[in-house]
DNA sequence: TAGTGGTCTAGACCACCCT
DNA sequence: GGGTGGTCTAGACCACTAC
């Protein structure tokens, strides 16, 4: 039995305000009620409201002007798929206006390669699970994703995975591990012949390459991933707030 | 005369703690003093300490464990050049272990192209300043940067720019504008023949492409930028904290 | 059980913007 | 001047971890 911890009030306030922003409730002026008013409406302290607004401001979703008020950032609120918050390729595809489907290419037990072993801090040759998937946007292959997990971390038998789920959900279901953070190296590269074949694109096309290691809260590696993304179809965006 | 606003205490505490982390003062255990202790040491309230720690945790630099303590994230503290916080290519190059030099290729008055005009929300053909620069890492060209600014925004005469400065510093010096935020589209592309020539790389190489618009706090476009980065030399990293 | 971080409150003072 | 966001305090209670 897992006890669910209550969601902090500040987060709930954040969610409500985010919803209202996307629902356009503050249009056309785009001005939010004052912090005091919001505190009164939700029956919480102003500090709590400020925590919620602070998160929204950090994402660039709202702009706060001292002595004036808090306003919706229309540019940013119409943008989605922000890098830094992307944990779900399916959602990335949907945010780009496509219908996302996922194909499992393979879910095999393998021996860890040198690269994989180094990243996962295990011995080369140790058993790992390789989960290879293809993400399609309106039936166009756009992301080739490989996730490698040490077999020793899996606490369920059999290789039955909900391949539609993002990797962190799969981890949650099949490992006891809690994800802490991930470090991703971003680069551009040419598709390899095999990859070009799988993604059904011409060799020589340039793709985004995400080389990632996911760690638990104890800084131990859980997953080693290589994701290749056809950026002709998927728009990745980064929003930077001037803080 | 510009009145400098005092730096918030929370930010100063943040800076001090960040410095101590990088100086390795908490090694080898990696555990920070408790929030109460820090509050006492700095003579501030616990809430202020928590604000400072919250920023560090959001960057993934520290991990907080309820009932246990706050620990340095050794993985992340050894990483730099995080996308999402990069406003300075010179620093990006330095963080990658190279010596950065910057060459101005041109600083010309031009007529806005269709793309530029659309992004900057001006009329095509309107006067713009095009600032084209080349960033070198140990004398290897690694970033080709083009920044386009409507001439009407410039409040200084002449085209004398401190080309060594990041674009936001240049803006601050030559415009009255305050930067609010930037939206960057990230993609992978092949170098064009001209670009290959400038970057001194072979045609057919894949480069990272950052297409960016910088806005002021009123959501008005200030700069339209296209930056091409040779990711074979520069490692871009993203850290995502599991919040 | 003692100490830690997680959350929230109530109130204060300030700088700033608008009218 | 009145309202807004920016900052900070002091104190409270809770959930959790380590011992």
JSON list of C-alpha atoms in Angstrom, two decimals, chain A residues 5 63 65-66 72-76 79 83-84 86-87 121 168 179-190 204 206-208 212 215 217-221 231 236-242, chain B residues 5 63 65-66 72-76 79 83-84 86-87 121 168 179-190 204 206-208 212 215 217-221 231 236-242:
[
{"chain": "A", "resi": 5, "resn": "UNK", "atom": "CA", "xyz": [1.32, 12.36, -0.19]},
{"chain": "A", "resi": 63, "resn": "UNK", "atom": "CA", "xyz": [5.40, 38.13, -16.53]},
{"chain": "A", "resi": 65, "resn": "UNK", "atom": "CA", "xyz": [5.80, 43.72, -13.24]},
{"chain": "A", "resi": 66, "resn": "UNK", "atom": "CA", "xyz": [6.48, 45.36, -9.93]},
{"chain": "A", "resi": 72, "resn": "UNK", "atom": "CA", "xyz": [0.02, 36.21, -19.22]},
{"chain": "A", "resi": 73, "resn": "UNK", "atom": "CA", "xyz": [2.92, 35.86, -21.65]},
{"chain": "A", "resi": 74, "resn": "UNK", "atom": "CA", "xyz": [0.94, 35.27, -24.81]},
{"chain": "A", "resi": 75, "resn": "UNK", "atom": "CA", "xyz": [3.99, 34.23, -26.80]},
{"chain": "A", "resi": 76, "resn": "UNK", "atom": "CA", "xyz": [4.99, 31.51, -24.42]},
{"chain": "A", "resi": 79, "resn": "UNK", "atom": "CA", "xyz": [4.20, 27.47, -27.30]},
{"chain": "A", "resi": 83, "resn": "UNK", "atom": "CA", "xyz": [12.91, 21.25, -23.84]},
{"chain": "A", "resi": 84, "resn": "UNK", "atom": "CA", "xyz": [13.82, 20.90, -20.21]},
{"chain": "A", "resi": 86, "resn": "UNK", "atom": "CA", "xyz": [10.03, 17.04, -21.99]},
{"chain": "A", "resi": 87, "resn": "UNK", "atom": "CA", "xyz": [9.74, 13.62, -20.48]},
{"chain": "A", "resi": 121, "resn": "UNK", "atom": "CA", "xyz": [28.44, 1.81, -14.31]},
{"chain": "A", "resi": 168, "resn": "UNK", "atom": "CA", "xyz": [9.99, 6.98, -16.64]},
{"chain": "A", "resi": 179, "resn": "UNK", "atom": "CA", "xyz": [13.87, 8.86, -10.76]},
{"chain": "A", "resi": 180, "resn": "UNK", "atom": "CA", "xyz": [15.90, 11.79, -9.55]},
{"chain": "A", "resi": 181, "resn": "UNK", "atom": "CA", "xyz": [17.20, 13.53, -12.61]},
{"chain": "A", "resi": 182, "resn": "UNK", "atom": "CA", "xyz": [18.55, 13.06, -16.10]},
{"chain": "A", "resi": 183, "resn": "UNK", "atom": "CA", "xyz": [21.52, 14.49, -17.96]},
{"chain": "A", "resi": 184, "resn": "UNK", "atom": "CA", "xyz": [21.15, 14.78, -21.72]},
{"chain": "A", "resi": 185, "resn": "UNK", "atom": "CA", "xyz": [23.82, 15.58, -24.27]},
{"chain": "A", "resi": 186, "resn": "UNK", "atom": "CA", "xyz": [22.39, 17.25, -27.33]},
{"chain": "A", "resi": 187, "resn": "UNK", "atom": "CA", "xyz": [24.07, 17.08, -30.71]},
{"chain": "A", "resi": 188, "resn": "UNK", "atom": "CA", "xyz": [23.38, 16.97, -34.41]},
{"chain": "A", "resi": 189, "resn": "UNK", "atom": "CA", "xyz": [24.37, 14.01, -36.50]},
{"chain": "A", "resi": 190, "resn": "UNK", "atom": "CA", "xyz": [23.74, 12.30, -39.78]},
{"chain": "A", "resi": 204, "resn": "UNK", "atom": "CA", "xyz": [22.48, 12.03, -45.29]},
{"chain": "A", "resi": 206, "resn": "UNK", "atom": "CA", "xyz": [20.58, 15.57, -40.27]},
{"chain": "A", "resi": 207, "resn": "UNK", "atom": "CA", "xyz": [18.88, 14.51, -37.04]},
{"chain": "A", "resi": 208, "resn": "UNK", "atom": "CA", "xyz": [18.92, 15.63, -33.45]},
{"chain": "A", "resi": 212, "resn": "UNK", "atom": "CA", "xyz": [20.85, 10.56, -22.01]},
{"chain": "A", "resi": 215, "resn": "UNK", "atom": "CA", "xyz": [19.62, 8.60, -12.46]},
{"chain": "A", "resi": 217, "resn": "UNK", "atom": "CA", "xyz": [17.82, 10.23, -6.33]},
{"chain": "A", "resi": 218, "resn": "UNK", "atom": "CA", "xyz": [20.97, 8.51, -5.08]},
{"chain": "A", "resi": 219, "resn": "UNK", "atom": "CA", "xyz": [22.76, 9.47, -8.29]},
{"chain": "A", "resi": 220, "resn": "UNK", "atom": "CA", "xyz": [22.89, 5.87, -9.47]},
{"chain": "A", "resi": 221, "resn": "UNK", "atom": "CA", "xyz": [22.38, 5.32, -13.22]},
{"chain": "A", "resi": 231, "resn": "UNK", "atom": "CA", "xyz": [13.65, 17.82, -36.50]},
{"chain": "A", "resi": 236, "resn": "UNK", "atom": "CA", "xyz": [11.67, 21.57, -30.16]},
{"chain": "A", "resi": 237, "resn": "UNK", "atom": "CA", "xyz": [11.57, 24.81, -28.30]},
{"chain": "A", "resi": 238, "resn": "UNK", "atom": "CA", "xyz": [13.42, 26.27, -25.37]},
{"chain": "A", "resi": 239, "resn": "UNK", "atom": "CA", "xyz": [12.06, 29.21, -23.43]},
{"chain": "A", "resi": 240, "resn": "UNK", "atom": "CA", "xyz": [14.52, 31.18, -21.40]},
{"chain": "A", "resi": 241, "resn": "UNK", "atom": "CA", "xyz": [13.27, 33.69, -18.88]},
{"chain": "A", "resi": 242, "resn": "UNK", "atom": "CA", "xyz": [15.43, 36.61, -18.07]},
{"chain": "B", "resi": 5, "resn": "UNK", "atom": "CA", "xyz": [18.64, 47.55, -7.07]},
{"chain": "B", "resi": 63, "resn": "UNK", "atom": "CA", "xyz": [19.20, 16.94, -3.80]},
{"chain": "B", "resi": 65, "resn": "UNK", "atom": "CA", "xyz": [15.84, 14.43, 1.21]},
{"chain": "B", "resi": 66, "resn": "UNK", "atom": "CA", "xyz": [13.13, 14.96, 3.74]},
{"chain": "B", "resi": 72, "resn": "UNK", "atom": "CA", "xyz": [25.43, 17.97, -3.47]},
{"chain": "B", "resi": 73, "resn": "UNK", "atom": "CA", "xyz": [24.56, 16.26, -6.73]},
{"chain": "B", "resi": 74, "resn": "UNK", "atom": "CA", "xyz": [28.04, 15.27, -7.81]},
{"chain": "B", "resi": 75, "resn": "UNK", "atom": "CA", "xyz": [26.95, 14.33, -11.31]},
{"chain": "B", "resi": 76, "resn": "UNK", "atom": "CA", "xyz": [25.38, 17.66, -12.06]},
{"chain": "B", "resi": 79, "resn": "UNK", "atom": "CA", "xyz": [28.48, 19.40, -15.63]},
{"chain": "B", "resi": 83, "resn": "UNK", "atom": "CA", "xyz": [20.93, 24.57, -22.17]},
{"chain": "B", "resi": 84, "resn": "UNK", "atom": "CA", "xyz": [18.20, 26.72, -20.76]},
{"chain": "B", "resi": 86, "resn": "UNK", "atom": "CA", "xyz": [22.99, 29.59, -21.85]},
{"chain": "B", "resi": 87, "resn": "UNK", "atom": "CA", "xyz": [23.05, 33.23, -22.78]},
{"chain": "B", "resi": 121, "resn": "UNK", "atom": "CA", "xyz": [7.08, 42.17, -36.63]},
{"chain": "B", "resi": 168, "resn": "UNK", "atom": "CA", "xyz": [21.98, 40.64, -24.50]},
{"chain": "B", "resi": 179, "resn": "UNK", "atom": "CA", "xyz": [15.18, 41.69, -22.20]},
{"chain": "B", "resi": 180, "resn": "UNK", "atom": "CA", "xyz": [12.26, 39.63, -20.95]},
{"chain": "B", "resi": 181, "resn": "UNK", "atom": "CA", "xyz": [12.64, 36.21, -22.48]},
{"chain": "B", "resi": 182, "resn": "UNK", "atom": "CA", "xyz": [13.67, 34.31, -25.57]},
{"chain": "B", "resi": 183, "resn": "UNK", "atom": "CA", "xyz": [12.09, 31.51, -27.54]},
{"chain": "B", "resi": 184, "resn": "UNK", "atom": "CA", "xyz": [14.48, 29.20, -29.36]},
{"chain": "B", "resi": 185, "resn": "UNK", "atom": "CA", "xyz": [13.67, 26.56, -31.92]},
{"chain": "B", "resi": 186, "resn": "UNK", "atom": "CA", "xyz": [16.23, 23.78, -31.94]},
{"chain": "B", "resi": 187, "resn": "UNK", "atom": "CA", "xyz": [16.86, 21.63, -34.96]},
{"chain": "B", "resi": 188, "resn": "UNK", "atom": "CA", "xyz": [19.56, 19.74, -36.79]},
{"chain": "B", "resi": 189, "resn": "UNK", "atom": "CA", "xyz": [20.57, 20.69, -40.29]},
{"chain": "B", "resi": 190, "resn": "UNK", "atom": "CA", "xyz": [23.30, 20.29, -42.84]},
{"chain": "B", "resi": 204, "resn": "UNK", "atom": "CA", "xyz": [27.53, 17.61, -45.50]},
{"chain": "B", "resi": 206, "resn": "UNK", "atom": "CA", "xyz": [25.42, 18.09, -39.43]},
{"chain": "B", "resi": 207, "resn": "UNK", "atom": "CA", "xyz": [25.14, 21.12, -37.18]},
{"chain": "B", "resi": 208, "resn": "UNK", "atom": "CA", "xyz": [22.81, 22.28, -34.46]},
{"chain": "B", "resi": 212, "resn": "UNK", "atom": "CA", "xyz": [15.75, 32.42, -31.77]},
{"chain": "B", "resi": 215, "resn": "UNK", "atom": "CA", "xyz": [11.62, 39.71, -26.61]},
{"chain": "B", "resi": 217, "resn": "UNK", "atom": "CA", "xyz": [9.21, 42.29, -21.07]},
{"chain": "B", "resi": 218, "resn": "UNK", "atom": "CA", "xyz": [6.34, 43.71, -23.12]},
{"chain": "B", "resi": 219, "resn": "UNK", "atom": "CA", "xyz": [6.57, 40.73, -25.47]},
{"chain": "B", "resi": 220, "resn": "UNK", "atom": "CA", "xyz": [7.87, 42.88, -28.31]},
{"chain": "B", "resi": 221, "resn": "UNK", "atom": "CA", "xyz": [10.54, 41.30, -30.53]},
{"chain": "B", "resi": 231, "resn": "UNK", "atom": "CA", "xyz": [28.29, 19.90, -31.95]},
{"chain": "B", "resi": 236, "resn": "UNK", "atom": "CA", "xyz": [25.43, 20.96, -24.96]},
{"chain": "B", "resi": 237, "resn": "UNK", "atom": "CA", "xyz": [23.77, 19.45, -21.96]},
{"chain": "B", "resi": 238, "resn": "UNK", "atom": "CA", "xyz": [20.33, 19.61, -20.46]},
{"chain": "B", "resi": 239, "resn": "UNK", "atom": "CA", "xyz": [19.67, 18.67, -16.86]},
{"chain": "B", "resi": 240, "resn": "UNK", "atom": "CA", "xyz": [16.15, 17.76, -15.94]},
{"chain": "B", "resi": 241, "resn": "UNK", "atom": "CA", "xyz": [15.16, 17.48, -12.31]},
{"chain": "B", "resi": 242, "resn": "UNK", "atom": "CA", "xyz": [12.38, 15.20, -11.39]}
]
